[in-house]
Coordinates of C-alpha atoms in Angstrom, one line a residue:
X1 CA -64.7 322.1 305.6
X2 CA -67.1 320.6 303.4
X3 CA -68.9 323.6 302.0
X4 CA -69.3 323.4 298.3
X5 CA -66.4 321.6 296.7
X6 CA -66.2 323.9 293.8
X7 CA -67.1 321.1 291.3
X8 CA -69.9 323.3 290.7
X9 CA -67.3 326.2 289.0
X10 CA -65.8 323.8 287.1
X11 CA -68.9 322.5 285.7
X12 CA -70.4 326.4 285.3
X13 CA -67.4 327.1 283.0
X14 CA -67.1 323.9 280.5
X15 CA -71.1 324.1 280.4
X16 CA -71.3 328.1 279.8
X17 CA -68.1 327.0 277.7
X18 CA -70.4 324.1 275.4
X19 CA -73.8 325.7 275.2
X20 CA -72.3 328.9 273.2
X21 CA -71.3 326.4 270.8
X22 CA -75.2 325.8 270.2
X23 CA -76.0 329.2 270.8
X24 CA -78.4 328.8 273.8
X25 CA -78.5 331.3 276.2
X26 CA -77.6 329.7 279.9
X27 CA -77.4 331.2 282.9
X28 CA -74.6 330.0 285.4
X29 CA -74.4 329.9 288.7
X30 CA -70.7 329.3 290.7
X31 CA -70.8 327.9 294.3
X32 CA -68.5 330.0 296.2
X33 CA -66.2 329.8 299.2
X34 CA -67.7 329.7 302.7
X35 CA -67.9 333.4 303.9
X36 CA -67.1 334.4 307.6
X37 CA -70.5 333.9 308.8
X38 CA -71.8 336.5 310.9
X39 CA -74.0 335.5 313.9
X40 CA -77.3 336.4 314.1
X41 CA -78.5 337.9 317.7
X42 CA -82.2 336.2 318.2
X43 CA -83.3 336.9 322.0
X44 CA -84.7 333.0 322.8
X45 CA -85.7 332.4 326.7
X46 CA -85.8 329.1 328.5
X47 CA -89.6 330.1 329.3
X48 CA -92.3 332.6 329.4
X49 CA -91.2 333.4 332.5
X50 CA -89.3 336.4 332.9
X51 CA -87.8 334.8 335.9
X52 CA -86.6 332.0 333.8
X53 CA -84.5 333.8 331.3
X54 CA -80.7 333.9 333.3
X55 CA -79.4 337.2 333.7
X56 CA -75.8 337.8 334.5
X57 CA -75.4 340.2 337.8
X58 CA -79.1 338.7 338.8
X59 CA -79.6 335.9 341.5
X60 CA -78.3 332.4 340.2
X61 CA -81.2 330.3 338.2
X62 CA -82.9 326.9 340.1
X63 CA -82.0 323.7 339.0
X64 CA -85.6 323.6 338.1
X65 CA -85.1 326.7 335.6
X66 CA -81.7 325.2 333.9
X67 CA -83.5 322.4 333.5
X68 CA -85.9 324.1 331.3
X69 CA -82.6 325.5 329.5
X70 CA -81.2 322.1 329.0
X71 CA -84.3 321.1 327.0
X72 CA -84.5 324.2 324.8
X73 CA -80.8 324.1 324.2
X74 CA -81.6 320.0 323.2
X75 CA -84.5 321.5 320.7
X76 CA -82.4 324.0 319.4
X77 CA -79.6 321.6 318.2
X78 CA -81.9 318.9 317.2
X79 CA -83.0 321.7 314.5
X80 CA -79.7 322.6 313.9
X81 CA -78.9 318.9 312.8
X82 CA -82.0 318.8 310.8
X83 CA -81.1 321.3 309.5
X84 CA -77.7 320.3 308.4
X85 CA -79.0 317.1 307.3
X86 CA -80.8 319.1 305.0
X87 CA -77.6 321.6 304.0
X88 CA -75.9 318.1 303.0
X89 CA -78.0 316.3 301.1
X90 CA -78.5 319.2 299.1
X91 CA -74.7 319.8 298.6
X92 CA -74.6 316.2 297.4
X93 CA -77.1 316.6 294.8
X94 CA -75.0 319.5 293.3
X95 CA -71.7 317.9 293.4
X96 CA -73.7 315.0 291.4
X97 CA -75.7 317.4 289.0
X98 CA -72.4 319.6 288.8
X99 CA -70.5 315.9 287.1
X100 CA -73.2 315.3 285.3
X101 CA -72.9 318.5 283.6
X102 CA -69.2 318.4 283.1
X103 CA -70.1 315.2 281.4
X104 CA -72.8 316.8 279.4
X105 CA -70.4 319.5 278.1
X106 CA -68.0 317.0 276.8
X107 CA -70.9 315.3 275.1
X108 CA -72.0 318.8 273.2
X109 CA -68.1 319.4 272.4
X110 CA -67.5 316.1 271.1
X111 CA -71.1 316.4 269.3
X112 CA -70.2 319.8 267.6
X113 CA -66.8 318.4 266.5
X114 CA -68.6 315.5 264.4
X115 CA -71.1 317.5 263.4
X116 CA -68.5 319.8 261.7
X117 CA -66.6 316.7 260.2
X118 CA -70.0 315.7 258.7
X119 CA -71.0 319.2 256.9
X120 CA -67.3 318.6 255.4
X121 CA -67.3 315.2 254.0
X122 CA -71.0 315.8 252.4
X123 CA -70.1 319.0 250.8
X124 CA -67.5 317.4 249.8
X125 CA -69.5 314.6 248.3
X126 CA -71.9 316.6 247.0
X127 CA -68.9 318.4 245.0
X128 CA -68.2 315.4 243.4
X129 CA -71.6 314.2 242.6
X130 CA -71.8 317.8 240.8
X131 CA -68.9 317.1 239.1
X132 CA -69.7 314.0 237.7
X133 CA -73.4 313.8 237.0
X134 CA -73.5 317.2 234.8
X135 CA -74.7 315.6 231.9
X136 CA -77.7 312.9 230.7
X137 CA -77.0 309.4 231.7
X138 CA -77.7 308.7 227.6
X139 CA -75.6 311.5 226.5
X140 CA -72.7 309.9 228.8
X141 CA -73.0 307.0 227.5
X142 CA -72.9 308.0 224.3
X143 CA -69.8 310.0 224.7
X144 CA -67.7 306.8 226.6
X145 CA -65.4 305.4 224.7
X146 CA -65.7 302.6 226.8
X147 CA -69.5 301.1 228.2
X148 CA -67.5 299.2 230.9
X149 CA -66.1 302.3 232.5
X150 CA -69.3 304.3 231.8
X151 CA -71.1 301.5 234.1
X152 CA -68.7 301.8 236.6
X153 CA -68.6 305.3 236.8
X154 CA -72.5 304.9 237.1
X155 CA -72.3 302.3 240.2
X156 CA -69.7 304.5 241.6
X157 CA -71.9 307.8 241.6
X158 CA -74.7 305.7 243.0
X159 CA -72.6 304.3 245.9
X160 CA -71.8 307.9 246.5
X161 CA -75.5 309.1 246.3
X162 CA -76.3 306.6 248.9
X163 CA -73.1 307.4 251.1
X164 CA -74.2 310.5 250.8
X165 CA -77.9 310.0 252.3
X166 CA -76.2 308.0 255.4
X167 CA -74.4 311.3 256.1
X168 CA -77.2 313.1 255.8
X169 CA -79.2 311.0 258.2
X170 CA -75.8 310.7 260.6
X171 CA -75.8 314.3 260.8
X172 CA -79.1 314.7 261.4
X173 CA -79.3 312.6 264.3
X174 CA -76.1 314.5 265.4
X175 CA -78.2 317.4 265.7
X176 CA -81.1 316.0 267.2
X177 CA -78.9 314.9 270.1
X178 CA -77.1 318.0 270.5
X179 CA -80.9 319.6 270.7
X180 CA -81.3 317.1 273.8
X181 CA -77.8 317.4 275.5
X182 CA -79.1 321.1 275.7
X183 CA -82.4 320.3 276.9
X184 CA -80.8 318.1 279.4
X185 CA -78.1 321.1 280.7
X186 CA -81.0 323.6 280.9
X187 CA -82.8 321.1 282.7
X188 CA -79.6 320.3 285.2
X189 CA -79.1 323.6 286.0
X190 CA -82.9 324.4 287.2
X191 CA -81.9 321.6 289.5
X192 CA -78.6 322.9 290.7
X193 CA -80.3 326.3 291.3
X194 CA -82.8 324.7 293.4
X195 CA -80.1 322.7 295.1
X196 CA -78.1 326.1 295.8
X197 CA -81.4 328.0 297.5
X198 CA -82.1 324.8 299.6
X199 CA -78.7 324.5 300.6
X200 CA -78.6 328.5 301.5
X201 CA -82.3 328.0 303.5
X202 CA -80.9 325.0 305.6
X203 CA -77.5 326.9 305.9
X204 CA -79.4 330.2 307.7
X205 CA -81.6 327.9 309.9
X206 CA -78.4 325.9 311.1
X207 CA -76.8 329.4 311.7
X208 CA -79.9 331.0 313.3
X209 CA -80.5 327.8 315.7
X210 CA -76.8 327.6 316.8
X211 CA -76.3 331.4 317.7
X212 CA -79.7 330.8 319.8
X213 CA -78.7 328.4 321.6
X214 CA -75.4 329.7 322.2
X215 CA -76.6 333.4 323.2
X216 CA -79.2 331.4 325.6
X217 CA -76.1 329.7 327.1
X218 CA -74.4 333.2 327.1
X219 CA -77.0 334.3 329.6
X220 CA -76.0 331.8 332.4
X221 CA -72.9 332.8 334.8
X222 CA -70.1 330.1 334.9
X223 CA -71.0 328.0 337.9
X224 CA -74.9 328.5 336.3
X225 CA -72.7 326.3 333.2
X226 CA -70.7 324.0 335.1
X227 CA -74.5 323.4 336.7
X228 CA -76.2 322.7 333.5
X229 CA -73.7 320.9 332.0
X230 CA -73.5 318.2 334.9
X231 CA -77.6 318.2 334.4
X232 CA -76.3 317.2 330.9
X233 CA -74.4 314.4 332.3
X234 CA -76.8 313.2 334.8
X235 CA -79.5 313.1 331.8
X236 CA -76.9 310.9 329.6
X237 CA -76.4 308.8 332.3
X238 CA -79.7 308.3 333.4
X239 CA -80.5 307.4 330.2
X240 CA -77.9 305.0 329.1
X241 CA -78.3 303.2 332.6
X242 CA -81.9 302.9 331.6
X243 CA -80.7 300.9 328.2
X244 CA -78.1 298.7 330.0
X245 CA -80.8 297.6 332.6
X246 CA -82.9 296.4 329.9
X247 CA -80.7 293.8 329.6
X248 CA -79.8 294.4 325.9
X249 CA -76.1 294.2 326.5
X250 CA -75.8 290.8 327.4
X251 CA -77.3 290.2 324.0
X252 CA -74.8 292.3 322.1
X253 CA -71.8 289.7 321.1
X254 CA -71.0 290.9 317.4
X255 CA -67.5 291.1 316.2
X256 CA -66.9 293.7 313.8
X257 CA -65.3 292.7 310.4
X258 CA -61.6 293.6 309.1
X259 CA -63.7 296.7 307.5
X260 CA -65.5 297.4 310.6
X261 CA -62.7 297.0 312.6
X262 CA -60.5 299.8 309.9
X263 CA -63.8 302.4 310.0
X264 CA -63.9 302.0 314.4
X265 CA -60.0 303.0 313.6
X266 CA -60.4 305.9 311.8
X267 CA -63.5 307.0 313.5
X268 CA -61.5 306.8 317.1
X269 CA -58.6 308.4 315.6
X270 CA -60.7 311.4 315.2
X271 CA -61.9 312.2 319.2
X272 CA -61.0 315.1 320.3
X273 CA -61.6 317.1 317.1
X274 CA -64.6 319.9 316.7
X275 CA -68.3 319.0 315.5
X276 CA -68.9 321.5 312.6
X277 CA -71.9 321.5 310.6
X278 CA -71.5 320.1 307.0
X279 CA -67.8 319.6 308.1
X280 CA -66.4 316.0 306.4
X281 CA -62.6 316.5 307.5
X282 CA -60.2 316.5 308.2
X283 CA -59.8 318.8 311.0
X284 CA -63.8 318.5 311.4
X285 CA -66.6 317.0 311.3
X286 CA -70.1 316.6 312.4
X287 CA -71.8 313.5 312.8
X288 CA -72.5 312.0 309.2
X289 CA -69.5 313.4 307.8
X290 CA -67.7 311.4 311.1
X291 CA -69.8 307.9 310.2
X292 CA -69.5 308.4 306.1
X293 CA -65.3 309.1 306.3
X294 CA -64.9 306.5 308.9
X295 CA -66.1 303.7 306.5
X296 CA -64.8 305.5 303.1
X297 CA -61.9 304.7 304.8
X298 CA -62.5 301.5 305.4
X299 CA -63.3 300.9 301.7
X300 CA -66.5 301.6 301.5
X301 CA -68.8 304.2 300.1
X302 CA -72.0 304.9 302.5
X303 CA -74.6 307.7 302.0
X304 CA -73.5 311.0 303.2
X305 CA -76.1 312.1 305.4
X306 CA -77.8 310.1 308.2
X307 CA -81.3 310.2 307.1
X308 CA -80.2 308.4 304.2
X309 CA -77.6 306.3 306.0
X310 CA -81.0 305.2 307.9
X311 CA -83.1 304.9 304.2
X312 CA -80.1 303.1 302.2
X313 CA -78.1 300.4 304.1
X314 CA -79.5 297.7 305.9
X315 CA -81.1 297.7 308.8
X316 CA -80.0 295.5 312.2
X317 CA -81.8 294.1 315.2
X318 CA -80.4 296.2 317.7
X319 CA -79.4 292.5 319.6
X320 CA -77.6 292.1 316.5
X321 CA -75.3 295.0 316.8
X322 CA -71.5 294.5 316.1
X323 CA -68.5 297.6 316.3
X324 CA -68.7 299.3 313.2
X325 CA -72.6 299.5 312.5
X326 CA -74.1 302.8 313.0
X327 CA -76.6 303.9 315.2
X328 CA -79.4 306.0 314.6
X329 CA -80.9 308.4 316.7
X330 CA -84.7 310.2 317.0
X331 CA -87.5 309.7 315.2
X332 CA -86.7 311.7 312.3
X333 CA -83.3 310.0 311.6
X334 CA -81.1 313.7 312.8
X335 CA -78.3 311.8 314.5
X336 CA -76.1 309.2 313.6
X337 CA -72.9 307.3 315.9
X338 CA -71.0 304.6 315.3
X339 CA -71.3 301.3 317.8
X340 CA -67.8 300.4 319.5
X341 CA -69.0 297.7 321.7
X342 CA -69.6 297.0 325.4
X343 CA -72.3 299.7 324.8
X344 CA -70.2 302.7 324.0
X345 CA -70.2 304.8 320.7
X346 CA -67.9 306.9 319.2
X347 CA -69.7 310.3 317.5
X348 CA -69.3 314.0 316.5
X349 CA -72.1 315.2 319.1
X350 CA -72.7 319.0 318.0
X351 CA -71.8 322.2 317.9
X352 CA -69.3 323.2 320.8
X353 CA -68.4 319.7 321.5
X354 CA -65.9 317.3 320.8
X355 CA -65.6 314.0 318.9
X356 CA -66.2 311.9 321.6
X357 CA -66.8 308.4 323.4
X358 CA -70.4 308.2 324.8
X359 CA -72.7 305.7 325.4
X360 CA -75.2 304.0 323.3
X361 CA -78.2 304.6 325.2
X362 CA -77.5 308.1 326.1
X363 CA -80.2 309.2 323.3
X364 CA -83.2 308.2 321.7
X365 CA -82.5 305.2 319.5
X366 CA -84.4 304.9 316.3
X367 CA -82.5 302.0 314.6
X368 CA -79.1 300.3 313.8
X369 CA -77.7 300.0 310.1
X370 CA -75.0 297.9 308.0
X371 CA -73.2 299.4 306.0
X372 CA -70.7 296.2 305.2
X373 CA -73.9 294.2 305.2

């Protein structure tokens, strides 16, 4: 899945690699492989109430107290996608930072190369200026056989003399930019280190809100389950029969483009696979990494996570709508699904769920984006 890409290794090593060529001390840090993750055990009840926490053996919950489940499990996995909203953008900051300081250690190698080249050629001019200006001008002059050649030799030794100052000022600037290129890596990697502890933070708060919500759903007895999720259902529906009596669908009449047409094909292709947080394929995916593959696919690069999906691309009357434009969901942006028509989408819902064919009302709409604007 997509947990580190290992770009960052790559870019540890020729940087570590570069910077001992200047001599500045670095300090490097290697993403590493996705550990087993072990699950944390918090102890999360549906309510204050004692009598509202489910207890296997014990007498089978209300409706009224799975009820109260339903909406904490909801909270728990909105915080989870925050969460990994979070754990993505800051992965795609250090894949970025990790090129840029691949890019930056080819810059200090090829700098450290010409610098070399330019120590040579001016000791090597100044060898010959040596040579040939040992003596007086007036005392070479008198000694020449020949003026001609004297006043030759002369312009030739000043040519050099002035060759000479351009390598000098070439090689300073040489080093005045390999001073910056290392400025610039010290600088990257302060970034990538921050990138690394956010990514770690949001990648324990995804963990810790996922093993609560599945220890909470632990606690309820199997019909207890079958009961909550038809409550699940019955929201969904409630909700999305709310949206279609609004009206809105009779407005809907977009046709998706040849490119929204290809990302609605991948993106349908896909149902039935696992949600996984951070997960970009192929096996899994959650939602952005669903709505970003599905129209990379399609020839076309959109931001990674959905917040930004909802900041970058352009945004659509909701009348407007057309297969292939992606919906966003709550207020802060967490959720993202991509529009099939006839009021249906097609999204990677969360953890311990499917890739799967809802409808587009089912959850809070905050706003419907472009990307092949």
């Amino acid at each position: 899945m997509g947990v580190g890409k290992r770009k960052l290794t790559m870019a540890a090593v020729a940087v570590v690699c570069a910077m001992t060529v200047l001599g500045a001390p670095v300090t490097a840090y290697a993403s590493q492989a996705k550990p087993a993750e072990p699950t944390p055990s918090p102890t999360p009840t549906p309510s204050s109430s004692s009598s509202s926490s489910p207890d296997p053996g014990s007498t089978p919950v209300t409706n009224e107290e799975l009820e109260r489940v339903r909406t904490k499990l909801e909270g728990l996995y909105h915080d989870a996608a925050v969460a990994t909203d979070a754990y993505n953008a800051a992965e795609e900051k250090a894949d970025k930072q990790s090129e840029e300081l691949v890019d930056l250690a080819h810059e200090v190698v090829k700098g450290q190369q010409k610098l070399d080249k330019l120590q040579d050629l001016i000791g090597a001019a100044a060898r010959a200026q040596y040579r040939g200006a040992g003596l007086p001008p007036e005392v070479r002059l008198w000694l020449s056989e020949n003026p001609q050649d004297f006043l030759e030799g002369a312009d030739r030794l000043r040519q050099g003399q002035l060759a000479t100052k351009g390598l000098l000022a070439e090689m300073t600037q040489t080093q005045q930019d390999l001073e910056q290129y290392s400025k610039d890596a010290s600088a990257r990697w302060e970034k990538l280190e921050t990138n690394r502890k956010a990514k770690e933070k949001a990648k324990k708060k995804i963990k810790k809100q996922i093993a609560a919500a599945e220890e909470l759903e632990a606690q309820l007895e199997d019909d207890e389950r079958e009961r909550l999720t038809q409550l699940e259902e019955e929201a969904a529906q409630k909700s999305q029969a709310a949206w279609l009596d609004s009206g809105i669908l009779a407005e809907i009449n977009g046709k998706a483009t040849p490119q929204g047409k290809k990302a609605v094909e991948f993106a349908t292709n896909q149902i039935g696979k696992w949600y996984e947080w951070g997960a970009e394929g192929p096996d899994t995916y959650d939602c952005s990494g669903l709505t970003s593959e599905a129209w990379a696919a399609a020839g076309l690069t959109i931001p990674r996570t959905s917040q930004e999906q909802w900041r970058q691309l352009k945004h659509i009357d909701i009348q407007d709508m057309r297969p292939g434009d992606l919906i966003i969901y709550n207020a802060d942006a967490s959720h993202v699904a991509m529009y099939l028509g006839d009021g249906s989408i097609v999204h990677a819902p969360r953890p311990n769920r499917k890739v799967s064919i809802a409808g587009a009302g089912t959850m809070r709409i905050l706003g419907v984006v472009r990307p092949d604007a």
